[in-house]
Amino acid sequence: MNITIDFALVALGIVLLNFGANWLVDGASKIAANLGVRPLLIGLTVVALGTSAPEFVVSVVAVVAEDLDGMSIGNIIGSNIANIGLILGVSACLGPLAVERRVFKKDLLVLGVVTLALIIIAGNGTVSHLEGWLLLAGGVAFFWSALHRANNDKKRNGNKINKNDPEWIKSTTHVVVGLALLIASSNWLIVDHSIPIMEWLGVSDAVIGMTIIAIGTSLPELAASVASMSKGQFEIGVGNVIGSNIINTLVVLGGVAAIREINAAVHIELGVQFFMTLMLYPLFKSSGTMQKSVGAGLLVFYTLFIVWSYT
């Protein structure tokens, strides 16, 4: 097949992927909002889970259907790096990100622990079945904690859902259709047509997964975060980034490794993710605000990472 057609089909896949993710996030967000839970929890769980769905689908297809371990873990780590460098960078450049430090204190701590666990587990170039199940167990604990916090919010607000309400049905339909679009576009367009592009460019599957596909599957996070920031919903936007990185590691990587052991060396990339995660602590701890200059710095650092990946 002509390489131009491959590029076009990958681009189409990314477009459909983002349509699906937006429908999924839109429907799930309305359901969660109607339950009366705080914006942070929506960002950390519902929005983060929805926008992490592309990473999960692409990574599973890459490692199971195409035997591309490097693309699978590269997509996960690359997306985590893009979430901080690209998404928070762009969001901060649009306007200072003001968040309440105490709101994110526990979640930043969880992100730090999860990132360290990723380095320990994947540092030897292998993520075993057992390690995959351990990561998934961590994911269950994360969602259980979030559910507990959500239940406390519901008790305070007393919100109830009428499942016969047309808006409830519409939101549920958005979730189902969005998920179907994610699976179809990831399997038949993005992964299938990225392979000949890899061969044409002469780069490894890990590099492609960490750059082109990672950016493509991070676009839902970017769209959701920028939209929430523009409306002043900083908790949702920043929570989406933190939650997505936690979910990518615990649920996406854990789920893929539970299905099949992953073998790929990504030592430098793990170091980059750890460094960028550490950058979040002083940024939000000092004043609770990420300035435009810091956002520009994150974008420059991310750009240098992309350039390095292809050299």
Coordinates of C-alpha atoms in Angstrom, one line a residue:
M1 CA 0.0 0.0 0.0
N2 CA 1.2 3.5 -0.8
I3 CA 2.9 5.2 2.2
T4 CA 0.8 8.3 1.7
I5 CA -2.4 6.2 2.2
D6 CA -0.9 4.7 5.4
F7 CA -0.3 8.2 6.7
A8 CA -3.9 9.3 5.7
L9 CA -5.4 6.2 7.4
V10 CA -3.4 6.7 10.6
A11 CA -4.6 10.4 10.6
L12 CA -8.2 9.2 10.1
G13 CA -7.8 6.7 12.9
I14 CA -6.6 9.5 15.3
V15 CA -9.6 11.7 14.3
L16 CA -12.1 8.8 14.9
L17 CA -10.2 8.0 18.1
N18 CA -10.7 11.5 19.4
F19 CA -14.4 11.6 18.3
G20 CA -14.9 8.3 20.3
A21 CA -13.0 9.6 23.3
N22 CA -14.9 12.9 23.3
W23 CA -18.2 11.0 23.2
L24 CA -17.1 8.7 25.9
V25 CA -15.9 11.6 28.1
D26 CA -18.9 13.7 27.4
G27 CA -21.4 11.0 28.3
A28 CA -19.5 9.7 31.3
S29 CA -18.8 13.3 32.6
K30 CA -22.6 14.1 32.5
I31 CA -23.4 10.9 34.4
A32 CA -20.8 11.6 37.0
A33 CA -21.8 15.3 37.4
N34 CA -25.4 14.3 37.9
L35 CA -24.3 12.1 40.8
G36 CA -23.1 15.2 42.6
V37 CA -19.4 14.4 43.0
R38 CA -16.7 17.1 43.1
P39 CA -14.9 18.2 39.8
L40 CA -11.6 16.7 41.0
L41 CA -13.0 13.2 41.2
I42 CA -14.5 13.6 37.8
G43 CA -11.1 14.6 36.4
L44 CA -9.2 11.9 38.2
T45 CA -11.6 9.0 37.3
V46 CA -14.3 9.4 34.7
V47 CA -12.5 11.9 32.4
A48 CA -9.1 10.3 33.0
L49 CA -10.4 6.8 32.4
G50 CA -12.2 7.9 29.2
T51 CA -9.2 9.7 27.8
S52 CA -6.9 6.8 28.7
A53 CA -9.0 4.4 26.8
P54 CA -7.1 5.1 23.5
E55 CA -3.8 4.2 25.2
F56 CA -5.3 1.0 26.5
V57 CA -6.8 -0.1 23.2
V58 CA -3.7 0.7 21.1
S59 CA -1.4 -0.9 23.6
V60 CA -3.4 -4.1 23.9
V61 CA -3.7 -4.4 20.1
A62 CA 0.0 -3.6 19.6
V63 CA 1.3 -6.3 22.0
V64 CA -1.4 -9.0 21.4
A65 CA -2.3 -8.7 17.8
E66 CA 0.9 -7.3 16.3
D67 CA 3.6 -8.5 18.8
L68 CA 4.9 -5.0 19.1
D69 CA 6.0 -4.8 22.8
G70 CA 8.1 -1.6 22.2
M71 CA 5.1 0.2 20.7
S72 CA 2.9 -0.9 23.6
I73 CA 5.0 0.3 26.5
G74 CA 6.3 3.2 24.4
N75 CA 2.8 4.4 23.9
I76 CA 2.1 4.2 27.6
I77 CA 5.3 6.0 28.8
G78 CA 5.2 8.5 25.9
S79 CA 1.6 9.4 26.8
N80 CA 2.5 10.0 30.4
I81 CA 5.3 12.3 29.3
A82 CA 3.0 14.0 26.8
N83 CA 0.4 14.5 29.5
I84 CA 2.8 16.6 31.6
G85 CA 5.0 18.2 29.0
L86 CA 2.5 18.8 26.2
I87 CA -0.9 19.0 27.9
L88 CA 0.0 20.8 31.1
G89 CA 2.4 22.9 29.0
V90 CA -0.2 24.0 26.5
S91 CA -2.8 24.5 29.3
A92 CA -0.5 26.7 31.3
C93 CA 0.5 28.7 28.3
L94 CA -3.2 29.6 27.8
G95 CA -3.4 31.0 31.3
P96 CA -1.9 30.4 34.8
L97 CA -3.2 27.1 36.3
A98 CA -4.5 27.9 39.8
V99 CA -5.2 24.9 42.0
E100 CA -5.7 24.3 45.7
R101 CA -2.6 22.6 46.9
R102 CA -4.4 20.6 49.6
V103 CA -6.8 19.2 47.0
F104 CA -4.1 17.5 45.0
K105 CA -1.7 16.6 47.8
K106 CA -2.8 13.0 48.2
D107 CA -3.2 12.5 44.4
L108 CA 0.3 13.9 43.6
L109 CA 1.7 11.5 46.3
V110 CA -0.1 8.6 44.6
L111 CA 1.3 9.6 41.2
G112 CA 4.8 9.7 42.7
V113 CA 4.5 6.3 44.2
V114 CA 3.0 4.8 41.0
T115 CA 5.8 6.4 38.9
L116 CA 8.5 4.9 41.2
A117 CA 6.7 1.5 41.0
L118 CA 6.8 1.8 37.2
I119 CA 10.6 2.4 37.2
I120 CA 11.2 -0.6 39.5
I121 CA 9.0 -2.9 37.5
A122 CA 9.9 -1.9 34.0
G123 CA 13.5 -0.9 34.7
N124 CA 14.8 -4.4 33.9
G125 CA 13.2 -4.3 30.4
T126 CA 10.4 -6.8 31.3
V127 CA 6.9 -6.5 32.8
S128 CA 5.8 -10.0 33.9
H129 CA 2.3 -11.4 34.2
L130 CA 2.6 -11.2 38.0
E131 CA 3.7 -7.6 37.9
G132 CA 0.8 -6.8 35.6
W133 CA -1.7 -8.3 38.1
L134 CA 0.0 -6.3 40.9
L135 CA -0.4 -3.1 38.9
L136 CA -4.1 -3.9 38.3
A137 CA -4.6 -4.5 42.0
G138 CA -3.2 -1.0 42.5
G139 CA -5.7 0.2 40.0
V140 CA -8.5 -1.4 41.9
A141 CA -7.3 0.2 45.1
F142 CA -7.1 3.6 43.4
F143 CA -10.7 3.4 42.0
W144 CA -12.0 2.1 45.4
S145 CA -10.5 5.1 47.1
A146 CA -12.0 7.4 44.5
L147 CA -15.4 5.7 44.9
H148 CA -15.2 6.1 48.6
R149 CA -14.6 9.8 48.2
A150 CA -17.4 10.1 45.6
N151 CA -19.8 8.4 48.0
N152 CA -19.0 10.9 50.7
D153 CA -19.7 13.7 48.2
K154 CA -23.0 12.1 47.2
K155 CA -24.1 11.8 50.8
R156 CA -23.4 15.5 51.4
N157 CA -25.2 16.6 48.2
G158 CA -28.0 14.0 48.2
N159 CA -28.1 13.7 44.4
K160 CA -30.0 10.9 42.8
I161 CA -30.2 9.6 39.1
N162 CA -33.5 8.9 37.3
K163 CA -32.4 6.1 34.9
N164 CA -35.5 6.7 32.7
D165 CA -34.5 10.3 32.1
P166 CA -33.7 10.9 28.4
E167 CA -30.5 12.7 29.3
W168 CA -29.3 9.7 31.2
I169 CA -30.1 7.4 28.2
K170 CA -28.3 9.9 25.9
S171 CA -25.2 10.0 28.1
T172 CA -25.1 6.2 28.3
T173 CA -25.4 5.9 24.5
H174 CA -22.5 8.3 24.1
V175 CA -20.4 6.1 26.3
V176 CA -21.2 2.9 24.3
V177 CA -20.8 4.5 20.9
G178 CA -17.6 6.3 21.9
L179 CA -16.1 3.1 23.2
A180 CA -16.9 1.3 19.9
L181 CA -15.2 4.1 17.9
L182 CA -12.1 3.8 20.1
I183 CA -11.7 0.1 19.6
A184 CA -12.4 0.1 15.8
S185 CA -10.1 3.1 15.0
S186 CA -7.3 1.9 17.2
N187 CA -7.2 -1.6 15.8
W188 CA -7.9 -1.2 12.1
L189 CA -6.4 2.2 11.4
I190 CA -3.7 3.4 13.8
V191 CA -1.7 0.2 14.7
D192 CA -2.2 -1.6 11.4
H193 CA -1.0 1.4 9.3
S194 CA 1.8 2.5 11.8
I195 CA 3.8 -0.6 11.0
P196 CA 4.7 0.3 7.4
I197 CA 5.3 3.9 8.5
M198 CA 7.8 2.6 11.0
E199 CA 9.6 0.6 8.4
W200 CA 9.6 3.6 6.0
L201 CA 11.1 5.9 8.6
G202 CA 13.6 3.3 9.7
V203 CA 12.9 3.8 13.5
S204 CA 12.0 1.3 16.2
D205 CA 8.5 0.5 17.2
A206 CA 9.2 1.9 20.7
V207 CA 10.1 5.3 19.2
I208 CA 6.9 5.4 17.1
G209 CA 4.8 4.4 20.1
M210 CA 6.5 7.0 22.3
T211 CA 6.0 9.9 19.8
I212 CA 3.5 9.7 17.0
I213 CA 1.0 7.3 18.6
A214 CA 1.6 8.7 22.1
I215 CA 0.7 12.2 20.9
G216 CA -2.2 10.9 18.9
T217 CA -3.7 9.0 21.8
S218 CA -3.0 11.9 24.2
L219 CA -5.1 14.3 22.1
P220 CA -8.3 13.4 24.1
E221 CA -6.5 14.4 27.3
L222 CA -5.3 17.6 25.6
A223 CA -8.8 18.5 24.3
A224 CA -10.5 17.7 27.7
S225 CA -7.9 19.6 29.7
V226 CA -7.8 22.7 27.5
A227 CA -11.6 22.8 27.4
S228 CA -11.9 22.5 31.2
M229 CA -9.1 25.1 31.8
S230 CA -10.8 27.5 29.4
K231 CA -14.0 27.2 31.6
G232 CA -12.1 27.7 34.8
Q233 CA -12.5 24.0 35.8
F234 CA -8.9 23.6 36.9
E235 CA -9.6 20.7 39.1
I236 CA -11.0 18.7 36.2
G237 CA -8.1 19.7 33.9
V238 CA -5.2 19.0 36.2
G239 CA -7.0 16.0 37.7
N240 CA -7.4 14.6 34.2
V241 CA -3.6 14.7 33.7
I242 CA -2.8 13.2 37.1
G243 CA -5.5 10.6 36.9
S244 CA -4.5 9.6 33.3
N245 CA -0.9 9.0 34.3
I246 CA -2.0 6.9 37.2
I247 CA -4.5 4.9 35.1
N248 CA -2.0 4.5 32.2
T249 CA 0.5 2.8 34.6
L250 CA -1.8 0.8 36.8
V251 CA -4.7 -0.2 34.5
V252 CA -3.3 0.1 30.9
L253 CA 0.2 -1.3 31.5
G254 CA -1.1 -3.7 34.2
G255 CA -3.9 -4.9 31.9
V256 CA -1.5 -5.4 28.9
A257 CA 1.1 -7.3 31.0
A258 CA -1.6 -9.4 32.6
I259 CA -2.6 -10.5 29.1
R260 CA 1.0 -11.1 27.9
E261 CA 4.4 -10.4 29.3
I262 CA 6.0 -7.3 27.9
N263 CA 9.7 -7.1 26.9
A264 CA 11.1 -3.7 25.9
A265 CA 14.0 -1.6 27.1
V266 CA 12.9 2.0 27.8
H267 CA 15.3 3.1 30.5
I268 CA 16.0 6.7 29.4
E269 CA 12.3 7.3 28.8
L270 CA 11.4 6.1 32.3
G271 CA 14.0 8.6 33.6
V272 CA 12.3 11.4 31.6
Q273 CA 8.9 10.5 32.9
F274 CA 10.2 10.4 36.5
F275 CA 11.9 13.8 36.1
M276 CA 8.8 15.4 34.6
T277 CA 6.7 14.0 37.4
L278 CA 9.1 15.4 40.0
M279 CA 8.7 18.8 38.3
L280 CA 5.0 18.9 39.3
Y281 CA 5.7 18.9 43.1
P282 CA 7.6 22.3 43.4
L283 CA 5.4 23.9 40.7
F284 CA 2.2 23.3 42.7
K285 CA 3.6 23.2 46.2
S286 CA 5.2 26.7 46.1
S287 CA 2.2 28.8 45.1
G288 CA -0.5 26.5 43.9
T289 CA -0.2 28.1 40.5
M290 CA 1.6 27.1 37.3
Q291 CA 2.6 30.2 35.4
K292 CA 2.7 30.7 31.6
S293 CA 6.5 30.7 31.7
V294 CA 6.6 27.3 33.4
G295 CA 4.1 26.0 30.7
A296 CA 6.5 27.2 28.0
G297 CA 9.4 25.5 29.8
L298 CA 7.5 22.2 29.8
L299 CA 6.7 22.5 26.1
V300 CA 10.4 23.2 25.3
F301 CA 11.5 20.2 27.4
Y302 CA 8.9 18.0 25.6
T303 CA 10.0 19.2 22.2
L304 CA 13.6 18.4 23.0
F305 CA 12.5 14.9 24.1
I306 CA 10.7 14.4 20.7
V307 CA 13.8 15.6 18.8
W308 CA 16.0 13.3 20.9
S309 CA 13.8 10.3 20.1
Y310 CA 14.4 10.7 16.4
T311 CA 18.1 11.3 16.5

